[in-house]
Short mmCIF file of C-alpha atoms in Angstrom, two decimals:
data_model
loop_
_atom_site.label_atom_id
_atom_site.label_comp_id
_atom_site.label_asym_id
_atom_site.label_seq_id
_atom_site.Cartn_x
_atom_site.Cartn_y
_atom_site.Cartn_z
CA MET M 244 12.06 27.59 -31.30
CA LEU M 245 13.43 30.78 -29.61
CA ALA M 246 13.02 29.07 -26.22
CA ALA M 247 15.02 26.09 -27.61
CA ASN M 248 17.70 28.22 -29.30
CA ALA M 249 18.01 30.41 -25.96
CA ALA M 250 18.51 27.03 -23.97
CA VAL M 251 21.24 25.76 -26.54
CA TYR M 252 23.02 29.13 -26.23
CA ALA M 253 22.75 29.12 -22.56
CA ILE M 254 24.12 25.58 -22.18
CA GLN M 255 27.01 26.35 -24.60
CA ASN M 256 28.15 29.30 -22.44
CA ALA M 257 27.58 27.55 -19.13
CA THR M 258 30.55 27.11 -16.57
CA THR M 259 31.66 23.55 -15.47
CA GLU M 260 29.89 24.07 -12.26
CA GLY M 261 26.37 24.85 -14.25
CA LYS M 262 26.94 22.02 -16.58
CA ILE M 263 27.53 19.65 -13.37
CA THR M 264 24.12 21.33 -11.80
CA VAL M 265 22.16 20.58 -15.08
CA CYS M 266 23.62 17.09 -15.29
CA VAL M 267 22.48 16.38 -11.61
CA LEU M 268 19.24 17.86 -12.26
CA LEU M 269 18.64 15.78 -15.44
CA VAL M 270 19.39 12.40 -13.39
CA LEU M 271 16.92 13.43 -10.76
CA SER M 272 14.38 13.95 -13.59
CA MET M 273 15.28 10.64 -15.10
CA PHE M 274 14.57 8.86 -11.65
CA SER M 275 11.48 11.04 -11.17
CA TRP M 276 9.87 10.06 -14.37
CA THR M 277 10.54 6.47 -13.90
CA ILE M 278 8.84 6.37 -10.47
CA ILE M 279 5.94 8.58 -12.08
CA ILE M 280 5.34 5.94 -14.92
CA THR M 281 6.02 3.12 -12.58
CA LYS M 282 3.66 3.97 -9.63
CA PHE M 283 0.99 5.22 -12.05
CA ARG M 284 0.99 1.69 -13.63
CA GLN M 285 1.23 0.01 -10.25
CA LEU M 286 -1.83 2.05 -8.82
CA THR M 287 -3.87 1.49 -11.84
CA ILE M 288 -3.47 -2.38 -11.73
CA ALA M 289 -4.05 -2.25 -7.86
CA ARG M 290 -7.22 -0.30 -8.21
CA ARG M 291 -8.64 -2.47 -10.81
CA ALA M 292 -7.64 -5.75 -9.11
CA ALA M 293 -9.01 -4.58 -5.79
CA LYS M 294 -12.67 -3.70 -7.40
CA LYS M 295 -12.68 -7.41 -8.60
CA PHE M 296 -11.64 -8.72 -5.25
CA PHE M 297 -14.04 -6.65 -3.14
CA ALA M 298 -16.79 -7.75 -5.60
CA ALA M 299 -15.81 -11.30 -5.06
CA TYR M 300 -15.36 -10.98 -1.37
CA GLY M 301 -18.60 -9.24 -0.93
CA SER M 302 -20.78 -11.88 -2.57
CA THR M 303 -20.04 -14.72 0.02
CA ARG M 304 -20.65 -14.82 3.74
CA ASP M 305 -17.47 -17.27 4.54
CA PRO M 306 -14.53 -15.32 4.94
CA LEU M 307 -12.36 -18.06 3.77
CA ASP M 308 -14.37 -18.93 0.63
CA ILE M 309 -12.04 -17.25 -1.79
CA LYS M 310 -9.03 -19.14 -0.16
CA LYS M 311 -10.92 -22.33 -0.40
CA ARG M 312 -11.68 -21.74 -4.19
CA ALA M 313 -7.95 -20.83 -4.72
CA GLU M 314 -8.85 -17.37 -6.54
CA GLU M 315 -6.16 -14.98 -6.81
CA PHE M 316 -6.24 -11.35 -7.39
CA GLU M 317 -2.64 -10.44 -8.02
CA GLY M 318 -1.75 -6.72 -7.70
CA ALA M 319 -4.73 -5.96 -5.09
CA PRO M 320 -3.23 -4.91 -1.67
CA ALA M 321 -6.54 -6.24 0.00
CA TRP M 322 -6.16 -9.45 -1.53
CA GLU M 323 -2.47 -9.67 -0.13
CA LEU M 324 -3.78 -8.99 3.29
CA TYR M 325 -6.78 -11.49 2.77
CA ASP M 326 -4.47 -14.29 1.72
CA ARG M 327 -1.96 -13.70 4.51
CA GLY M 328 -4.78 -13.74 7.17
CA ALA M 329 -6.62 -16.67 5.65
CA GLU M 330 -3.34 -18.56 5.78
CA GLU M 331 -2.83 -17.81 9.53
CA LEU M 332 -6.27 -18.58 10.46
CA LEU M 333 -6.18 -21.81 8.50
CA TYR M 334 -2.95 -22.81 10.31
CA HIS M 335 -4.66 -22.32 13.54
CA LEU M 336 -7.77 -24.33 12.71
CA LYS M 337 -5.56 -27.26 11.51
CA ASN M 338 -3.19 -27.18 14.64
CA ASN M 339 -5.17 -25.59 17.34
CA PRO M 340 -8.66 -26.58 16.45
CA VAL M 341 -11.35 -26.18 19.06
CA GLU M 342 -14.48 -28.39 18.54
CA VAL M 343 -17.78 -27.11 19.09
CA GLN M 344 -21.36 -28.68 18.78
CA PRO M 345 -23.36 -27.35 15.89
CA VAL M 346 -26.49 -25.63 16.50
CA THR M 347 -29.57 -26.05 14.43
CA LEU M 348 -31.33 -22.78 13.34
CA GLN M 349 -34.98 -22.50 12.35
CA SER M 350 -34.38 -20.21 9.66
CA ARG M 351 -31.55 -20.02 6.78
CA GLY M 352 -32.93 -16.92 5.22
CA GLU M 353 -30.69 -13.98 4.33
CA GLY M 354 -31.60 -12.10 7.62
CA ASN M 355 -30.16 -14.88 9.60
CA THR M 356 -26.61 -13.79 9.70
CA ASP M 357 -25.58 -16.37 12.34
CA PHE M 358 -26.06 -19.57 10.45
CA MET M 359 -22.49 -19.91 9.09
CA SER M 360 -21.26 -19.19 12.72
CA ARG M 361 -23.61 -21.65 14.28
CA ALA M 362 -23.06 -24.36 11.84
CA THR M 363 -19.20 -24.19 12.09
CA THR M 364 -17.91 -26.93 14.26
CA THR M 365 -14.23 -26.44 14.22
CA LYS M 366 -13.13 -23.08 15.59
CA VAL M 367 -10.24 -21.48 17.09
CA SER M 368 -9.65 -20.07 20.51
CA PRO M 369 -9.55 -16.13 21.21
CA SER M 370 -5.67 -16.41 21.82
CA SER M 371 -5.29 -18.15 18.57
CA PHE M 372 -7.23 -15.31 16.83
CA GLU M 373 -4.75 -12.68 18.42
CA ALA M 374 -2.12 -14.22 16.35
CA VAL M 375 -4.37 -13.86 13.20
CA LYS M 376 -4.80 -10.33 14.07
CA VAL M 377 -1.20 -9.52 14.44
CA ALA M 378 -0.73 -11.30 11.03
CA LEU M 379 -3.33 -8.89 9.50
CA GLU M 380 -1.59 -5.89 11.04
CA GLU M 381 1.69 -6.70 9.79
CA ALA M 382 0.15 -7.56 6.14
CA ALA M 383 -1.60 -4.02 6.13
CA ALA M 384 1.61 -2.31 7.19
CA ASN M 385 3.60 -4.18 4.46
CA GLN M 386 1.08 -3.25 1.67
CA ALA M 387 1.16 0.40 2.59
CA MET M 388 4.82 0.41 2.36
CA VAL M 389 4.68 -1.36 -0.98
CA LEU M 390 2.29 1.55 -1.99
CA GLU M 391 4.50 4.13 -0.80
CA LYS M 392 7.63 2.75 -2.03
CA GLY M 393 9.52 5.19 -4.43
CA MET M 394 7.42 8.43 -3.36
CA ILE M 395 10.64 9.60 -1.78
CA VAL M 396 12.15 10.38 -4.84
CA LEU M 397 9.54 12.42 -5.93
CA SER M 398 9.24 14.53 -2.85
CA THR M 399 12.93 15.12 -3.38
CA ALA M 400 12.46 16.04 -6.73
CA VAL M 401 9.63 18.45 -5.76
CA ALA M 402 11.52 19.80 -2.84
CA GLY M 403 15.23 19.64 -3.88
CA GLY M 404 15.00 20.41 -7.55
CA PRO M 405 14.44 24.23 -7.48
CA PHE M 406 17.02 24.62 -4.82
CA ILE M 407 19.72 22.70 -6.83
CA GLY M 408 18.82 24.85 -9.93
CA LEU M 409 18.92 28.01 -7.69
CA LEU M 410 22.53 27.18 -6.44
CA GLY M 411 23.60 26.63 -9.89
CA THR M 412 22.30 29.98 -10.73
CA VAL M 413 23.69 31.80 -7.77
CA TRP M 414 27.13 30.10 -8.54
CA GLY M 415 27.05 30.98 -12.31
CA VAL M 416 26.15 34.73 -11.73
CA MET M 417 29.12 34.87 -9.00
CA SER M 418 31.38 33.48 -11.54
CA THR M 419 29.96 36.01 -14.10
CA PHE M 420 30.57 38.82 -11.94
CA ALA M 421 33.90 37.79 -10.89
CA GLY M 422 35.05 37.42 -14.48
CA ILE M 423 33.63 40.95 -15.32
CA ALA M 424 35.55 42.35 -12.19
CA GLU M 425 38.84 40.67 -13.44
CA SER M 426 38.47 42.08 -17.13
CA LYS M 427 36.94 45.37 -15.80
CA GLN M 428 34.57 45.51 -18.59
CA ALA M 429 30.95 45.87 -17.07
CA SER M 430 29.03 45.70 -20.32
CA LEU M 431 25.71 44.08 -21.22
CA THR M 432 27.53 42.03 -23.83
CA ALA M 433 30.01 40.83 -21.44
CA MET M 434 27.42 39.73 -18.74
CA ALA M 435 24.58 38.38 -20.93
CA PRO M 436 26.27 35.04 -21.83
CA GLY M 437 27.28 34.24 -18.33
CA VAL M 438 23.69 35.33 -16.74
CA ALA M 439 22.00 33.20 -19.34
CA ALA M 440 24.01 30.20 -18.67
CA ALA M 441 23.19 30.60 -14.85
CA LEU M 442 19.88 30.93 -15.16
CA VAL M 443 19.36 27.85 -17.37
CA ALA M 444 20.03 25.77 -14.01
CA THR M 445 16.98 27.38 -12.48
CA VAL M 446 14.91 26.66 -15.54
CA THR M 447 16.07 22.99 -15.33
CA GLY M 448 15.37 22.62 -11.77
CA LEU M 449 11.72 24.04 -12.28
CA LEU M 450 11.09 21.58 -15.21
CA VAL M 451 12.22 18.75 -12.91
CA ALA M 452 10.12 19.81 -9.87
CA ILE M 453 6.92 20.66 -11.60
CA PRO M 454 5.94 17.36 -13.30
CA ALA M 455 7.13 15.71 -10.11
CA MET M 456 4.62 17.93 -7.98
CA PHE M 457 1.75 17.17 -9.98
CA GLY M 458 2.54 13.27 -10.08
CA TYR M 459 3.29 13.30 -6.26
CA ASN M 460 -0.01 15.16 -5.24
CA PHE M 461 -1.98 12.61 -7.30
CA MET M 462 -0.27 9.58 -6.10
CA VAL M 463 -0.25 10.51 -2.68
CA THR M 464 -4.17 11.15 -2.56
CA THR M 465 -4.45 7.68 -4.48
CA ILE M 466 -2.42 6.02 -2.01
CA ARG M 467 -4.03 7.50 0.97
CA HIS M 468 -7.31 6.57 -0.39
CA MET M 469 -6.12 2.87 -0.83
CA THR M 470 -4.55 2.73 2.53
CA GLN M 471 -7.65 3.79 4.30
CA GLU M 472 -9.64 1.26 2.06
CA LEU M 473 -7.23 -1.35 3.17
CA ASP M 474 -7.79 -0.52 7.05
CA GLY M 475 -11.35 -0.62 6.67
CA PHE M 476 -11.24 -3.95 5.07
CA ALA M 477 -8.82 -5.48 7.53
CA THR M 478 -11.14 -4.42 10.36
CA ARG M 479 -14.25 -5.91 8.49
CA TYR M 480 -12.20 -9.14 7.34
CA ALA M 481 -11.17 -9.52 11.21
CA ASN M 482 -14.78 -9.01 12.67
CA GLN M 483 -16.02 -11.66 10.08
CA MET M 484 -13.32 -14.31 10.89
CA GLU M 485 -13.98 -13.69 14.59
CA HIS M 486 -17.78 -13.96 14.20
CA THR M 487 -17.38 -17.25 12.15
CA TYR M 488 -14.32 -19.05 13.20
CA VAL M 489 -13.64 -17.98 16.91
CA ASP M 490 -14.89 -19.65 19.90
CA ASN M 491 -16.59 -16.88 21.90
CA ARG M 492 -18.77 -18.98 24.03
CA ASP M 493 -19.02 -17.98 27.72
CA LEU M 494 -16.94 -19.95 30.06
CA GLU M 495 -19.97 -21.73 31.57
CA GLU M 496 -21.03 -22.94 27.84
CA LYS M 497 -17.34 -24.15 27.49
CA ILE M 498 -17.35 -26.17 30.62
CA ALA M 499 -20.89 -27.64 30.22
CA GLY M 500 -19.52 -28.89 26.65
CA ALA M 501 -16.25 -30.21 27.95
CA LEU M 502 -18.36 -32.07 30.60
CA LYS M 503 -20.79 -33.63 28.14
CA ARG M 504 -17.82 -34.70 25.87
CA THR M 505 -16.21 -36.32 28.86
CA SER M 506 -19.41 -38.07 30.06
CA ALA M 507 -19.88 -39.40 26.59
CA ALA M 508 -16.38 -40.54 26.39
CA THR M 509 -16.70 -42.28 29.62
CA THR M 510 -20.16 -43.94 28.64
CA GLU M 511 -18.59 -45.20 25.65
CA LYS M 512 -15.96 -46.86 27.58
CA PHE M 513 -18.37 -48.82 29.87
#
């Protein structure tokens, strides 16, 4: 109660410059708290959705299985990246397909990870897959920017809040001493209102910066973790797509396959 009364007393005796400084800090505080609440909600939803998506993705060998089942995980950055890469790959499978002969394997057990790749007859060329990787890189960068959106406001509040408050304090003290010099009454009673009004700007600046600092540190750590997780998933996803849907046969095998298809087509003609 004493602190509240002191703050009211200081604001009542503040100069116009001090009141402007406090108003600027209050606006900055409003923006920073809006970002803190919004980003905390966004990151909470993203973490929950990402957990569900990774569980679904890890339950299948086919990297396009989730897309084929039309499952959605709104809010998960990894799902947004997955969906963009799946769309690009499906586009090339439809418009630039490479037909290969299926290979029959003896075993289909869990130890045989090549079954999906060998059984897939429609693939894409390595050059087409380069376009898929570019799409994945763009999606990863976009999701990173979405996660970091608004963080500049918190960093500004952390770095600029105390300095804005200090500016108001110095300005208020300067005005107080100038007034004392004009009135030629250097007493504590004459100085106290002006100094108290000047210090309220520094207090306000600290009240703006301290919550923003804690929120910023927590969110930066969370975003860094999610970004690293996203980069790791992008690499894993690209490797699985390349293993399953990219025609990585040797040049000799491709030529032999093309000759066999040409020979078969010629035989059918005659």
